[in-house]
Amino acid sequence: MSTLTDSPARYGLISRILHWGMAALFLAQFLSAAAHWALPRENGLRELLWSYHVNLGLTLFALVLLRGIWGLVNMHKRPAEPGVMGQAAQWGHALLYALMIVVPGVRILAALGSTRGLSYFGMELIPARATEIAWLQAPAEWHGEMGWILALVVLGHIAMAVGYHRVIRNDGTLERMAG
Ligand code: HEM
Ligand code: HEM
């Protein structure tokens, strides 16, 4: 049991599987968004990468909810850094969680007010409405922009974990998630 849950010295197996599994899935999601943004409409690679964007986005949304619950269950026994840097790291992680929920969240909200509905691997999640509800769709205007902000925050997070904690300070922070 102790290797499954977190402790002040290191993240447990479940947190690690969620962290690294979701990191790989986010990479695939940003690849699909980058292809959507950069390649012309009729390009085959763009079609291939875009074909999984909605299903993977919904999967990530479900996983971040699970991860958040697991984080709350483990809140008082997780590794924590004292001082200003520790507080900054906590705010950085909170920002990552907020964006991981809001970015797919605004698209799900839009589907609730849409005449097209929403399916997950062919299964109808949200039925199509007869008429659109504009206010439910408005926040989704910012879905792409917020998605790119999430990508930038992730890059900052990686720079802190690898550049600052591993290369500059070599303080064991990376190891408690990876080692
Ligand atoms: C965490 C999950 C997600 C991330 C990180 C993400 C990221 C992005 C990004 C960065 C773009 C902009 C691409 C461009 O500039 O051309 C985009 C576009 C789009 N995404 Fe997502 N997405 C996620 C989940 C979803 C979900 C769940 C849906 C549908 C239910 C969805 C539907 C779309 C659509 C229709 C577009 C094209 C229109 C637009 O830019 O808003 N995405 N996504
Ligand atoms: C190569 C990529 C990555 C590396 C090297 C990395 C490294 C780390 C490390 C070392 C920690 C522990 C920090 C601490 O104890 O203070 C951590 C935690 C965290 N990371 Fe990453 N990370 C990566 C990718 C990502 C991605 C893509 C996301 C989200 C989109 C993410 C979100 C988080 C969050 C929210 C935490 C806080 C702990 C938790 O609730 O899981 N990371 N990361």
Short mmCIF file of C-alpha atoms in Angstrom, two decimals, residues 5-151:
data_model
loop_
_atom_site.label_atom_id
_atom_site.label_comp_id
_atom_site.label_asym_id
_atom_site.label_seq_id
_atom_site.Cartn_x
_atom_site.Cartn_y
_atom_site.Cartn_z
CA THR A 5 0.14 6.25 -2.05
CA ASP A 6 2.28 9.42 -1.76
CA SER A 7 4.65 10.14 1.12
CA PRO A 8 6.58 13.31 2.08
CA ALA A 9 9.72 11.79 0.48
CA ARG A 10 8.26 10.77 -2.90
CA TYR A 11 5.17 10.43 -5.09
CA GLY A 12 3.58 6.94 -4.99
CA LEU A 13 2.95 4.63 -7.95
CA ILE A 14 -0.59 5.86 -8.70
CA SER A 15 0.46 9.55 -8.79
CA ARG A 16 3.43 8.64 -11.03
CA ILE A 17 1.35 6.61 -13.48
CA LEU A 18 -1.16 9.48 -13.68
CA HIS A 19 1.60 12.12 -14.06
CA TRP A 20 3.71 10.38 -16.72
CA GLY A 21 0.79 8.73 -18.55
CA MET A 22 -0.99 12.07 -18.84
CA ALA A 23 2.26 13.84 -19.85
CA ALA A 24 2.53 11.42 -22.83
CA LEU A 25 -1.16 11.92 -23.72
CA PHE A 26 -0.78 15.73 -23.50
CA LEU A 27 2.16 15.52 -25.89
CA ALA A 28 -0.10 13.69 -28.39
CA GLN A 29 -2.86 16.28 -27.80
CA PHE A 30 -0.53 19.23 -28.43
CA LEU A 31 0.76 17.46 -31.58
CA SER A 32 -2.80 17.21 -32.90
CA ALA A 33 -3.45 20.90 -32.07
CA ALA A 34 -0.15 21.94 -33.72
CA ALA A 35 -1.03 19.99 -36.89
CA HIS A 36 -4.49 21.61 -36.88
CA TRP A 37 -2.91 25.04 -36.59
CA ALA A 38 0.07 24.61 -38.96
CA LEU A 39 -0.95 22.25 -41.77
CA PRO A 40 -3.36 22.91 -44.66
CA ARG A 41 -6.90 21.51 -44.37
CA GLU A 42 -6.52 18.68 -46.92
CA ASN A 43 -3.20 17.39 -45.48
CA GLY A 44 -3.32 13.65 -44.57
CA LEU A 45 -1.10 13.97 -41.46
CA ARG A 46 -3.32 16.80 -40.18
CA GLU A 47 -6.42 14.62 -40.65
CA LEU A 48 -4.78 11.68 -38.89
CA LEU A 49 -3.59 13.71 -35.89
CA TRP A 50 -6.86 15.67 -35.67
CA SER A 51 -8.98 12.49 -35.81
CA TYR A 52 -8.29 11.74 -32.12
CA HIS A 53 -8.39 15.30 -30.69
CA VAL A 54 -11.92 15.16 -29.21
CA ASN A 55 -11.71 11.57 -27.86
CA LEU A 56 -8.27 12.18 -26.33
CA GLY A 57 -9.37 15.57 -24.94
CA LEU A 58 -12.35 13.92 -23.21
CA THR A 59 -10.10 11.12 -21.88
CA LEU A 60 -7.70 13.73 -20.45
CA PHE A 61 -10.64 15.56 -18.84
CA ALA A 62 -11.75 12.35 -17.07
CA LEU A 63 -8.15 11.57 -16.02
CA VAL A 64 -7.53 15.04 -14.56
CA LEU A 65 -10.67 14.71 -12.41
CA LEU A 66 -9.40 11.33 -11.12
CA ARG A 67 -5.95 12.79 -10.56
CA GLY A 68 -7.38 15.78 -8.69
CA ILE A 69 -9.36 13.48 -6.37
CA TRP A 70 -6.25 11.33 -5.78
CA GLY A 71 -4.26 14.53 -5.09
CA LEU A 72 -6.83 15.63 -2.50
CA VAL A 73 -6.80 12.17 -0.83
CA ASN A 74 -2.98 12.42 -0.57
CA MET A 75 -2.80 16.18 0.08
CA HIS A 76 -1.25 16.11 3.55
CA LYS A 77 1.36 13.44 2.82
CA ARG A 78 2.71 14.67 -0.54
CA PRO A 79 6.26 15.99 -1.00
CA ALA A 80 6.26 19.71 -0.14
CA GLU A 81 8.87 22.44 -0.45
CA PRO A 82 9.13 25.08 2.31
CA GLY A 83 9.56 28.81 1.62
CA VAL A 84 8.76 31.09 -1.28
CA MET A 85 9.91 28.63 -3.98
CA GLY A 86 7.65 25.94 -2.49
CA GLN A 87 4.67 28.32 -2.54
CA ALA A 88 5.45 29.31 -6.13
CA ALA A 89 5.58 25.61 -7.11
CA GLN A 90 2.17 25.03 -5.46
CA TRP A 91 0.64 27.95 -7.38
CA GLY A 92 2.24 26.67 -10.58
CA HIS A 93 0.72 23.21 -10.06
CA ALA A 94 -2.67 24.78 -9.23
CA LEU A 95 -2.50 26.76 -12.50
CA LEU A 96 -1.75 23.53 -14.40
CA TYR A 97 -4.80 21.85 -12.81
CA ALA A 98 -7.05 24.86 -13.53
CA LEU A 99 -6.05 24.89 -17.22
CA MET A 100 -6.25 21.08 -17.53
CA ILE A 101 -9.91 21.37 -16.39
CA VAL A 102 -10.96 24.62 -18.09
CA VAL A 103 -9.44 23.93 -21.57
CA PRO A 104 -11.51 20.77 -22.29
CA GLY A 105 -14.26 22.04 -19.94
CA VAL A 106 -15.26 24.99 -22.15
CA ARG A 107 -15.62 22.66 -25.16
CA ILE A 108 -17.86 20.28 -23.16
CA LEU A 109 -19.92 23.28 -22.03
CA ALA A 110 -20.24 24.39 -25.67
CA ALA A 111 -21.48 20.91 -26.65
CA LEU A 112 -24.25 21.19 -24.00
CA GLY A 113 -25.60 24.18 -25.91
CA SER A 114 -24.98 22.91 -29.43
CA THR A 115 -27.09 21.46 -32.24
CA ARG A 116 -24.36 18.86 -32.85
CA GLY A 117 -24.03 17.28 -29.38
CA LEU A 118 -20.94 15.31 -28.38
CA SER A 119 -19.83 11.68 -28.82
CA TYR A 120 -17.01 9.74 -27.15
CA PHE A 121 -15.64 6.90 -29.32
CA GLY A 122 -18.99 6.78 -31.15
CA MET A 123 -21.03 6.75 -27.93
CA GLU A 124 -23.42 9.68 -27.54
CA LEU A 125 -22.50 11.67 -24.42
CA ILE A 126 -24.51 14.83 -25.06
CA PRO A 127 -27.52 14.72 -27.42
CA ALA A 128 -27.89 17.39 -30.12
CA ARG A 129 -30.25 20.26 -29.20
CA ALA A 130 -32.88 21.70 -31.55
CA THR A 131 -31.56 25.25 -31.00
CA GLU A 132 -28.17 26.62 -29.93
CA ILE A 133 -27.57 28.32 -26.56
CA ALA A 134 -25.13 31.15 -27.27
CA TRP A 135 -23.90 31.80 -23.71
CA LEU A 136 -22.88 28.14 -23.25
CA GLN A 137 -20.82 28.36 -26.44
CA ALA A 138 -19.13 31.72 -25.83
CA PRO A 139 -16.27 30.54 -23.53
CA ALA A 140 -15.21 27.95 -26.17
CA GLU A 141 -14.08 30.87 -28.37
CA TRP A 142 -11.02 30.88 -26.11
CA HIS A 143 -10.44 27.10 -26.14
CA GLY A 144 -7.49 27.21 -28.59
CA GLU A 145 -5.81 30.23 -26.98
CA MET A 146 -6.12 28.72 -23.49
CA GLY A 147 -4.81 25.41 -24.89
CA TRP A 148 -1.67 27.19 -26.12
CA ILE A 149 -1.29 28.96 -22.75
CA LEU A 150 -1.43 25.50 -21.11
CA ALA A 151 1.34 24.35 -23.48
#
